[in-house]
Every structure is written in structure tokens, then in C-alpha cells.
Short mmCIF file of C-alpha atoms in Angstrom, two decimals:
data_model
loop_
_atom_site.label_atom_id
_atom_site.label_comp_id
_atom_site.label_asym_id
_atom_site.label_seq_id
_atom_site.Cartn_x
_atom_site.Cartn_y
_atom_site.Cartn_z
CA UNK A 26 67.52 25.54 32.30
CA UNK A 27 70.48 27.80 31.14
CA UNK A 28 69.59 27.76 27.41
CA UNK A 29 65.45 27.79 27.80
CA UNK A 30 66.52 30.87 30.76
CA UNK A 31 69.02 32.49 28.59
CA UNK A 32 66.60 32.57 25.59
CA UNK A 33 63.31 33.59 27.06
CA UNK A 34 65.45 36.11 29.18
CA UNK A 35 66.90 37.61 25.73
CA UNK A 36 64.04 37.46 23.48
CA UNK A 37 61.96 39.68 26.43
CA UNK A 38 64.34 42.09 26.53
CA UNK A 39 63.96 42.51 22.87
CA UNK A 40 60.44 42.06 22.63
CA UNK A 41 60.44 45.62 25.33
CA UNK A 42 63.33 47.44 23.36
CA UNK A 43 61.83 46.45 19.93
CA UNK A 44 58.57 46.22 20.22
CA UNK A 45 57.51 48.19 17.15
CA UNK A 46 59.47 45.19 15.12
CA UNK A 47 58.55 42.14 17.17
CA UNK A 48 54.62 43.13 17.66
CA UNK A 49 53.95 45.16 15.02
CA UNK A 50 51.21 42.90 13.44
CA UNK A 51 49.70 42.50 16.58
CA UNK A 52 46.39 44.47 17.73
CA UNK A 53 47.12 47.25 19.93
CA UNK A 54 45.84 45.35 22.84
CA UNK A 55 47.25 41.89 21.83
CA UNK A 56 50.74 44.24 21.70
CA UNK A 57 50.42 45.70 25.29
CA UNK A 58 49.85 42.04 26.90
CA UNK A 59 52.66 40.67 24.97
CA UNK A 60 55.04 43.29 26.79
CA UNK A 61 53.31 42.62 30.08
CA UNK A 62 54.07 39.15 29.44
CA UNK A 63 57.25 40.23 28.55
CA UNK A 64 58.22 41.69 31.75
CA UNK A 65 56.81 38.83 33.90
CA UNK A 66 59.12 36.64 32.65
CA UNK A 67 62.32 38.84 33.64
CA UNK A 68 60.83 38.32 36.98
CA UNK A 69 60.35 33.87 36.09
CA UNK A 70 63.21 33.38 34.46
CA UNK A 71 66.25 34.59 36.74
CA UNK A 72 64.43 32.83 39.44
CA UNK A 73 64.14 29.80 37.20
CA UNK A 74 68.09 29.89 37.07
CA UNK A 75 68.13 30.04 41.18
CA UNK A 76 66.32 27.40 41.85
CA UNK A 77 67.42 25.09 38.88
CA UNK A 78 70.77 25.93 40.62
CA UNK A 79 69.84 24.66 43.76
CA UNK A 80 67.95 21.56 42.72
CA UNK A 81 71.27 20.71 41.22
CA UNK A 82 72.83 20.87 44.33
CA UNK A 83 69.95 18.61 45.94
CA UNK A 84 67.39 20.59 47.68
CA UNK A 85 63.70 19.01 46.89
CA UNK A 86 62.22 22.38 48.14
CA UNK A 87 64.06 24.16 44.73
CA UNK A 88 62.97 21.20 42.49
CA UNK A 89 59.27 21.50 43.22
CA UNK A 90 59.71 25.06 42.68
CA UNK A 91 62.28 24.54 39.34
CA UNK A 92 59.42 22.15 38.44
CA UNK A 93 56.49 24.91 38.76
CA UNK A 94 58.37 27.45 36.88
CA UNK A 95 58.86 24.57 33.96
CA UNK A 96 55.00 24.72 34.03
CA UNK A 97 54.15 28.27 33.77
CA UNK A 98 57.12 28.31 30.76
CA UNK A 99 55.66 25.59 29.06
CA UNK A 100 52.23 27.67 29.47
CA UNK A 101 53.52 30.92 28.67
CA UNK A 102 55.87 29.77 25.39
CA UNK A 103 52.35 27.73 23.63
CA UNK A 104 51.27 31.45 23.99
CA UNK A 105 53.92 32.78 22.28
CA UNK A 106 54.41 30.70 19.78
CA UNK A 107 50.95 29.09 18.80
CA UNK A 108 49.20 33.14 19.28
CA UNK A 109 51.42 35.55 17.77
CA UNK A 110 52.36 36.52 14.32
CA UNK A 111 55.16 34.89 13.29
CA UNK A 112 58.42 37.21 13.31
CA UNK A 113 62.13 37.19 14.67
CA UNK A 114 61.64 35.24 17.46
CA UNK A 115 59.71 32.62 16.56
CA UNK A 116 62.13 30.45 16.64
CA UNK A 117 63.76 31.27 19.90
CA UNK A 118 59.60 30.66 21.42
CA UNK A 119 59.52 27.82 19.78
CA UNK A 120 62.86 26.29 21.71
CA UNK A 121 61.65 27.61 25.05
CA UNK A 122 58.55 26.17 24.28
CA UNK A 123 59.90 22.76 23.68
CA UNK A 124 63.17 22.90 25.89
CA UNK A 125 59.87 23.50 28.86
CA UNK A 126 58.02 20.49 27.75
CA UNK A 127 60.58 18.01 27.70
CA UNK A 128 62.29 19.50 31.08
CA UNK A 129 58.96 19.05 33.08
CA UNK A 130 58.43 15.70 31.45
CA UNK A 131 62.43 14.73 32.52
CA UNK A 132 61.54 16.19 36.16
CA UNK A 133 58.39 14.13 36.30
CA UNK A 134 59.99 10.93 35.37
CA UNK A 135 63.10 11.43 37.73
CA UNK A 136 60.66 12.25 40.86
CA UNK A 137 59.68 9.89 43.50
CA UNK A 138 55.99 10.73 44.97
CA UNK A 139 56.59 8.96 47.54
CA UNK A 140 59.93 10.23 49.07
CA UNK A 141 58.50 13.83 48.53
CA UNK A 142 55.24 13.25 50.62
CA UNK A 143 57.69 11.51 53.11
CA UNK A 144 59.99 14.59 53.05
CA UNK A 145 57.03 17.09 53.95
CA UNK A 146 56.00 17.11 57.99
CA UNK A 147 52.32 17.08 58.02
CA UNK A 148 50.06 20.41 58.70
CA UNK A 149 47.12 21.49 58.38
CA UNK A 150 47.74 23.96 55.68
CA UNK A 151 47.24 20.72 53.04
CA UNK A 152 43.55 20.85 53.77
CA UNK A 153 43.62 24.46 52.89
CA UNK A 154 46.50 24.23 50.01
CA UNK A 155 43.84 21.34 48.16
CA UNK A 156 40.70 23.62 48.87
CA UNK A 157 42.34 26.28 47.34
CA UNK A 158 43.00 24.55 43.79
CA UNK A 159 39.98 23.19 43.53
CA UNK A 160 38.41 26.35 44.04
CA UNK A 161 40.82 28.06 41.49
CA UNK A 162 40.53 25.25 38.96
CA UNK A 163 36.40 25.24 39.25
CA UNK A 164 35.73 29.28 39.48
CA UNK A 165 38.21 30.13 36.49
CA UNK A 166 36.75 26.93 34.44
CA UNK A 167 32.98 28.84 35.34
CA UNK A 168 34.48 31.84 34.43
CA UNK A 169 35.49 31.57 31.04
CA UNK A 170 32.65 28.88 30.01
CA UNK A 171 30.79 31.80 30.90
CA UNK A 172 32.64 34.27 28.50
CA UNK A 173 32.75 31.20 25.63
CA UNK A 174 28.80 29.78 25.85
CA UNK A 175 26.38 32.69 25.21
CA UNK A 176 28.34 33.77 22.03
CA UNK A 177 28.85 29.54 20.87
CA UNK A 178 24.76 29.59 20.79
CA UNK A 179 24.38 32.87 19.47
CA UNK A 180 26.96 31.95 16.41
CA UNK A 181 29.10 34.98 17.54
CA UNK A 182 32.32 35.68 18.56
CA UNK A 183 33.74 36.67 21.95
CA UNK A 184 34.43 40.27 22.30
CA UNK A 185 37.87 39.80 23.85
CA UNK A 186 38.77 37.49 20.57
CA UNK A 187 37.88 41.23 18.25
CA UNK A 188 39.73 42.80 20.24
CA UNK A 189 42.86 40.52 20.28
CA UNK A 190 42.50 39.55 16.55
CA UNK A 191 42.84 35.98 17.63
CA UNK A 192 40.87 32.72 16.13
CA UNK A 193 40.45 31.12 19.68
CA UNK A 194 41.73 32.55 23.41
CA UNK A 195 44.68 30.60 23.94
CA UNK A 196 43.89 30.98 27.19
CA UNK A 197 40.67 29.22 27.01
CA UNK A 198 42.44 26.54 25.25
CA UNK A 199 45.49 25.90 27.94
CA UNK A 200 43.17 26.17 30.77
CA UNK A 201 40.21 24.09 30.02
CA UNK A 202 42.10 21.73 28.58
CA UNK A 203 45.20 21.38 30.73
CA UNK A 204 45.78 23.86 33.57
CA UNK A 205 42.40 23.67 35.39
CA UNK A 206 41.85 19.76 35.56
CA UNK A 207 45.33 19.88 37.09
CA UNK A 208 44.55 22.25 39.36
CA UNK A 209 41.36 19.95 40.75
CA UNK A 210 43.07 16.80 40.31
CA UNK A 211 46.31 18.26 42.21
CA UNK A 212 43.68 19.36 45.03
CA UNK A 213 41.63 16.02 45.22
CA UNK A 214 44.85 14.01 45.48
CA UNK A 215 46.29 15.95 48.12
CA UNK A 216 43.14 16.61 49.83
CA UNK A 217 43.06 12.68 49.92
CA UNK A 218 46.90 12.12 50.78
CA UNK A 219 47.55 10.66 47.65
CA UNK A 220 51.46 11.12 47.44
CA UNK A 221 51.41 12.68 43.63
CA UNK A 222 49.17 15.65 45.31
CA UNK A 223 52.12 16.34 47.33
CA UNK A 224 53.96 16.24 44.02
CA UNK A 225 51.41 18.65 41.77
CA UNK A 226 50.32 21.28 44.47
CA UNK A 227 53.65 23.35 45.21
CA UNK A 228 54.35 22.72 41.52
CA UNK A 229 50.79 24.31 40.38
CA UNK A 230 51.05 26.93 42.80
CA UNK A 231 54.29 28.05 41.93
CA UNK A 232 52.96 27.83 38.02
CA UNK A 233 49.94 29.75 38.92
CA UNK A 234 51.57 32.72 40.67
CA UNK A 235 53.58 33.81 38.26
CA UNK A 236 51.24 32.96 35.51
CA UNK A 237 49.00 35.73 38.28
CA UNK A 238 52.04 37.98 38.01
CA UNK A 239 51.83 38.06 34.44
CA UNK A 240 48.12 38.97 34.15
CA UNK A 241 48.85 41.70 36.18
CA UNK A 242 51.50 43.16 34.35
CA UNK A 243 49.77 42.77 31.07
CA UNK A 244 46.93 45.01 32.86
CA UNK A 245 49.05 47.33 34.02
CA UNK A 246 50.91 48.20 30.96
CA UNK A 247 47.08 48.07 28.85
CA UNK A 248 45.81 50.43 31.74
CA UNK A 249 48.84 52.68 31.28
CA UNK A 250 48.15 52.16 27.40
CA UNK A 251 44.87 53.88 27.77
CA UNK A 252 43.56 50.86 26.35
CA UNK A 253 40.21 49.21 28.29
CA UNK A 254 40.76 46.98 31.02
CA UNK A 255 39.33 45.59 34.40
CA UNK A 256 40.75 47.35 37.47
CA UNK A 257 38.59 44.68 39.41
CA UNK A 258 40.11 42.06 37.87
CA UNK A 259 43.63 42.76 38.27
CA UNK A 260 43.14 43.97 41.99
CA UNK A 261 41.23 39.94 42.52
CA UNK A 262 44.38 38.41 40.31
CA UNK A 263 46.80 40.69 42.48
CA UNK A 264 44.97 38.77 45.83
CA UNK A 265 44.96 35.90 44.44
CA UNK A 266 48.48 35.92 43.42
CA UNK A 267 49.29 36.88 46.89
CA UNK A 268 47.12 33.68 48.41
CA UNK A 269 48.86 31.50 46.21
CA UNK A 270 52.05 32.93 47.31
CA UNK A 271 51.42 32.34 50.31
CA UNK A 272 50.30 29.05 50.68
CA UNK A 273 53.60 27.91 48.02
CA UNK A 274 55.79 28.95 50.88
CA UNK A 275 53.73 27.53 53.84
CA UNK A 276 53.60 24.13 51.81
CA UNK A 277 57.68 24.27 51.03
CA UNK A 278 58.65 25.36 54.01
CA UNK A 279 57.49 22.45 55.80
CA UNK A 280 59.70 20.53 53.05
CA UNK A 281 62.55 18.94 54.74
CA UNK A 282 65.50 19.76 51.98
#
């Protein structure tokens, strides 16, 4: 965690200070989310740091959350380093990138299902907690098949991609493919009592809220930009970050360590 922290921590604070050298081929809107992004994670990563320090010291409660901000870094880093021009930091993207993979994968292996669903005392807020993902995982997976479908059978582009200068929404990619399945899957398990839901909810929650906090920060800094945005949007992410909050700390605190 100390070199993946120390380098996503570094190459932020450069992307703000120097951001006519590390985004200058980007679009003037791909450039404000970027720094957005780029201030989210000097919110993730020191807390990464905390809790990796207590999961060292043996509290499960800092592990799950360790493990969820493994997930939105492993997110966040494919975004970096698959969707913007290659410059400076490439390389240090392409480490946190790959340091994130391989961590979650080592904190996957070393966990025991089992002893964490034994470790949580039953409530009711898991019947709420696997509601929750499945309805995040289904209305964001109807929500950009809606923004992807009419322009696939028209033989267009999306608008968002023009303005971005991208070849494909990253975003689209990492969520239909990965993020969103996980999110029902998490919710069916748990919703079923199946002990790896016990596993994947805090850790998807966690991973979703600051992935939220990001996507509000990125609209903040476009808004202050000038540059077109959906107050809407960011005032539903803002909630929904806040639910998701929420519902991370009623789940962990009933976490015995």
C-alpha cells in the first residue's frame, strides 16, 4: 500500500500543479475530470494508508475497507492509464494500476468468507445493504445501455465520447463489464447469506463511494470550468454517495474486529 499510496498520492499532486503539462492533449472537458479525479484520490489514498495500517495490525473491519479502496484504485488507475494520452506519468499509472490488481487479488486469496460472515452479528441492515447493490448495479447498467444503444443502431457516436475525444467510455467498459455484475452478484449472495456476500458488499460499497466522490468532484471542477454539466446528476451521485456511506458503516460496525 505504501508505494501504490505514495505514487498515486504524488502523481495527483502533480497532475493539479501541472496540469497544463500532464493534460495538455486532453479535451478541455476530458482535462477538468482528470483534476476532479485528481483530487478524489487525495481524499482515497491517505485513507488507503489508515486502514492498510490497521489491517496490519489485525482489525477485519480495516481490511474490508483496505480491500474496497484496492477496488476503486484498480478502477480508477485502468482510467488513467488505458484513457489518457500518454505523458509523464504514465508510468507511475501504470504501477498503481498493477500494484491495485495484484493487492486485491493477494487480499482475496488470504480471506476466509467464512470467518468474516462469522465475525459480523446479524441485522437487518443486510436485507437493505443487498437491495441496495442490486439496485445500483441494475439502474446504472439501464443507464448507460441507454446512453450506448440508440447511437450503436443509428451508426453514431455518443455525444459524451465528442466531447471527451475518447474511442469508447471507459466507464462503460469497467462497469458493464466488471463493476455492475459485482455489484448484483455481491447483493444476491448476501441477500441469500452466502458467506462471500458478506465478503463483496462492504468491499463494493466502500469502492463505490469514493468512486461517487470522484464523480462529484470531476463535476464540480467542469461546473466551475464553465464547461456543461448535470447539476441533477451530481446532486443524485452526492445522495447516493451519502446512502452508500451510510450503509458501509452500518454493515462494519456490526463487524466484530
Amino acid at each position: 500500500s505504501v508505494p501504490l499510496a505514495f505514487l498515486a498520492i504524488i502523481g495527483s499532486v502533480l497532475g493539479l500543479v501541472f496540469e497544463e503539462t500532464i493534460y495538455r492533449h486532453e479535451t478541455a472537458n476530458w482535462a477538468a475530470q482528470s483534476v476532479g479525479q485528481d483530487i478524489a484520490n487525495l481524499i482515497a489514498f491517505p485513507t488507503m494508508l489508515i486502514a492498510a495500517y490497521f489491517a496490519g495490525r489485525g482489525s477485519m473491519r480495516a481490511f474490508l475497507i483496505w480491500m474496497g479502496l484496492l477496488a476503486y484504485s484498480a478502477y480508477t488507475y485502468a482510467i488513467y492509464a488505458f484513457a489518457l494520452h500518454f505523458g509523464p506519468l504514465f508510468l507511475a499509472w501504470v504501477a498503481v494500476f498493477g500494484l491495485s490488481v495484484y493487492a486485491l487479488v493477494g487480499a482475496s486469496a488470504s480471506l476466509d468468507a467464512t470467518k468474516v460472515k462469522d465475525a459480523i452479528t446479524p441485522g437487518a441492515g443486510d436485507r437493505f445493504a443487498a437491495r441496495l447493490l442490486v439496485v445500483i448495479g441494475s439502474v446504472f447498467a439501464l443507464l448507460w445501455l441507454s446512453e450506448i444503444v440508440p447511437p450503436m443502431l443509428s451508426g453514431d457516436a455518443p455525444e459524451a465520447l465528442k466531447e471527451v475525444g475518447l474511442l469508447t467510455n471507459p466507464v462503460h467498459v469497467l462497469d458493464l463489464a466488471l463493476l455492475l455484475p459485482a455489484l448484483v452478484i455481491a447483493g444476491v449472495l448476501l441477500g441469500r447469506g452466502h458467506p462471500l456476500g458478506y465478503v463483496m458488499a462492504p468491499v463494493l460499497l466502500i469502492a463505490t463511494f469514493f468512486l461517487a466522490i470522484g464523480i462529484v468532484s470531476l463535476m464540480v471542477v467542469s461546473a466551475a470550468r464553465g464547461i456543461e454539466s448535470a447539476p441533477a446528476v451530481g446532486v443524485a451521485v452526492a445522495i447516493l454517495a451519502v446512502i452508500e456511506a451510510v450503509t458501509a458503516f452500518r454493515f462494519l460496525h456490526r463487524v466484530a474486529a
